[in-house]
mmCIF file of C-alpha atoms and ligand atoms in Angstrom:
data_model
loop_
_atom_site.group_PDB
_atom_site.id
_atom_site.type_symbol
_atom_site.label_atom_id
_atom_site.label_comp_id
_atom_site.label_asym_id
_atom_site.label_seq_id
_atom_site.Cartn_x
_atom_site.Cartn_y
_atom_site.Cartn_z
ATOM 1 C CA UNK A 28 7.464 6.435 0.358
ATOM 2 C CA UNK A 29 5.898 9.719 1.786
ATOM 3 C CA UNK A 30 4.905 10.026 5.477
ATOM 4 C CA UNK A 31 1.005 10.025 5.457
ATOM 5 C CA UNK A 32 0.017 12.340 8.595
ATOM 6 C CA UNK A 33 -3.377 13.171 9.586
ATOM 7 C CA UNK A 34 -3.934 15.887 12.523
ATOM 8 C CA UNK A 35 -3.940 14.047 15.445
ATOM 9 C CA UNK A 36 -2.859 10.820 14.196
ATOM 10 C CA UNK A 37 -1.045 8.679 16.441
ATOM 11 C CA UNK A 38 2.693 7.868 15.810
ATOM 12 C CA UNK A 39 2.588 4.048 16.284
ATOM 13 C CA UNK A 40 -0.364 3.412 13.880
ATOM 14 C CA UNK A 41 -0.467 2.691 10.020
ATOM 15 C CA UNK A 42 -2.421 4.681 7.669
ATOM 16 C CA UNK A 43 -5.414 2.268 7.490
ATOM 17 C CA UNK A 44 -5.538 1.764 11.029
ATOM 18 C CA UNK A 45 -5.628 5.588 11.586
ATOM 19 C CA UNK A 46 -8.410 6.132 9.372
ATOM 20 C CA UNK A 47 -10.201 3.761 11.291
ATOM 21 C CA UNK A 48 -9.375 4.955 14.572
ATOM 22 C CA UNK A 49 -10.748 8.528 14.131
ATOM 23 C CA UNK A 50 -13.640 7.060 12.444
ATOM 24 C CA UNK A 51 -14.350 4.666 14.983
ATOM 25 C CA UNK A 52 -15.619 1.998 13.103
ATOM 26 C CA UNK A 53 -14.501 -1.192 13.940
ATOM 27 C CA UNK A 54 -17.180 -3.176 11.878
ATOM 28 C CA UNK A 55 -16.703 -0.722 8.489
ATOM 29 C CA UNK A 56 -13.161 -1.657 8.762
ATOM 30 C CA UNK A 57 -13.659 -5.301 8.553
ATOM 31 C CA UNK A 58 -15.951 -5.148 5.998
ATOM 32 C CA UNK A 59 -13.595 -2.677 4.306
ATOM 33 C CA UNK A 60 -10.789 -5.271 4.802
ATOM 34 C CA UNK A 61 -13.364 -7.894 3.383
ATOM 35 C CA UNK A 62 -13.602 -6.182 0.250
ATOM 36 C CA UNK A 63 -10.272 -5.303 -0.185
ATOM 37 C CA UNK A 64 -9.189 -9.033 0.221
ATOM 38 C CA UNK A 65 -11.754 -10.090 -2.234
ATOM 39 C CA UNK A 66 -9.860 -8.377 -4.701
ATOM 40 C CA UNK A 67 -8.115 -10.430 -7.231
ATOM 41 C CA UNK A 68 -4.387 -10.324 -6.701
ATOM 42 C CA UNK A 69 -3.720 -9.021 -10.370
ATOM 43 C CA UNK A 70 -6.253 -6.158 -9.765
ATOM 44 C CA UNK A 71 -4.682 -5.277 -6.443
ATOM 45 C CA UNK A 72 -2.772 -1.870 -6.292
ATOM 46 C CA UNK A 73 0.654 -3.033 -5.608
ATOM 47 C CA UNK A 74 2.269 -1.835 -1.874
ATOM 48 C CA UNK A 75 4.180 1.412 -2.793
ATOM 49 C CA UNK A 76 1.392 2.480 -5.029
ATOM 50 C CA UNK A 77 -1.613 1.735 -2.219
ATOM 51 C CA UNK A 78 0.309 3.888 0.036
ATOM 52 C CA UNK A 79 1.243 6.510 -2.577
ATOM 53 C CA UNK A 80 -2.565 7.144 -3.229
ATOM 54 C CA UNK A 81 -3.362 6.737 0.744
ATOM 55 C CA UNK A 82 -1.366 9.551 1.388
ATOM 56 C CA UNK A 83 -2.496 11.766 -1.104
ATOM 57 C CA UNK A 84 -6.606 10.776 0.059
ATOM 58 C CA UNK A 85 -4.514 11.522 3.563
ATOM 59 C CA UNK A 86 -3.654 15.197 2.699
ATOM 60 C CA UNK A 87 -7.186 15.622 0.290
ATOM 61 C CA UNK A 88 -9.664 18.403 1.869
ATOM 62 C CA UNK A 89 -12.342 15.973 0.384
ATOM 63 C CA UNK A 90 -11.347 12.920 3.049
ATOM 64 C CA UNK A 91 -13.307 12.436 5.936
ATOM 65 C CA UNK A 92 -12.184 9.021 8.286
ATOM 66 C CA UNK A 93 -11.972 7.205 5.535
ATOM 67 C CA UNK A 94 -14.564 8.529 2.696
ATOM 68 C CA UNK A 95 -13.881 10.200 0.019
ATOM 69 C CA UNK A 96 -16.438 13.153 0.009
ATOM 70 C CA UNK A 97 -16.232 13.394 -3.744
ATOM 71 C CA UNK A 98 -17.265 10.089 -5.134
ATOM 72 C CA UNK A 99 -18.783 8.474 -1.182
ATOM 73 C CA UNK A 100 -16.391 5.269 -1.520
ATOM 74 C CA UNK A 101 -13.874 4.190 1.095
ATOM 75 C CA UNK A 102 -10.650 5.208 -0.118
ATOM 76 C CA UNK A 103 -8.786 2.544 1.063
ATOM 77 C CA UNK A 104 -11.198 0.347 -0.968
ATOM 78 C CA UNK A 105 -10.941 2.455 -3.971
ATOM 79 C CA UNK A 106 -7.177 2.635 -3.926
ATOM 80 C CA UNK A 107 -6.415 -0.764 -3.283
ATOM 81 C CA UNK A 108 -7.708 -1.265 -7.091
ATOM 82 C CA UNK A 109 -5.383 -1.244 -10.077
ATOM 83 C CA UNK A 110 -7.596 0.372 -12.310
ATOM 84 C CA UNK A 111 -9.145 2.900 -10.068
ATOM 85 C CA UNK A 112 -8.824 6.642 -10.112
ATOM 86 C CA UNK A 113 -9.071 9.928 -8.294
ATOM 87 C CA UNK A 114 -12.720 11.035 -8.981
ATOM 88 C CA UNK A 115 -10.413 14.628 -8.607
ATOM 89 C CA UNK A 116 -7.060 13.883 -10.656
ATOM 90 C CA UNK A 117 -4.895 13.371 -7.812
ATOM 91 C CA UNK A 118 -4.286 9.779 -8.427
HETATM 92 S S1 LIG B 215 -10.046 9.829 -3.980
HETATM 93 FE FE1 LIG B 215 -9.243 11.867 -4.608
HETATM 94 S S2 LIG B 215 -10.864 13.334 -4.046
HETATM 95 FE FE2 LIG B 215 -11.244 11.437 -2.928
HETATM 96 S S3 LIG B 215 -10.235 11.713 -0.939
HETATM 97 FE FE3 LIG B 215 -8.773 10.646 -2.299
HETATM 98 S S4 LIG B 215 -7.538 12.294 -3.223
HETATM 99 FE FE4 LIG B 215 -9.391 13.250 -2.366
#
């Protein structure tokens, strides 16, 4: 699993949390987490895959805390989803 790094990011945080903490969102997060969880299992990206796709919106010039400035969705949201894509081609 790659090391997802964004500048500035602290060391003792996880990807999702860091998105959120430069953001500074607390109540898009929950909702975020909301949506996510209202996901059916079976369509649910599975672990190493979420975090596969969470580093590459990590490293994209088109991320912004947590938005993808391409399509407008939360990536997290978007990625969490079996069937979802890159609206770029890097996922
Ligand atoms: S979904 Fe694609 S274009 Fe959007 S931030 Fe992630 S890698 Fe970049």
């Amino acid at each position: 699993m790659g090391v997802w790094r964004m500048a500035g990011m602290a060391d003792n945080l996880c990807r999702l949390c860091e998105i959120y903490r430069q953001a500074g969102d607390e109540k898009t997060r929950q909702m975020t987490m909301r949506l996510i969880e209202g996901i059916p299992a079976k369509e649910r990206t599975g672990e190493e895959l979420y975090a596969k796709r969470l580093d590459l919106c990590g490293a994209c010039k088109k991320h912004a805390a947590g938005t993808c400035l391409s399509c407008g969705c939360y990536v997290e949201l978007r990625a969490a989803k079996k069937g979802a894509h890159c609206p770029e081609g890097a996922w």
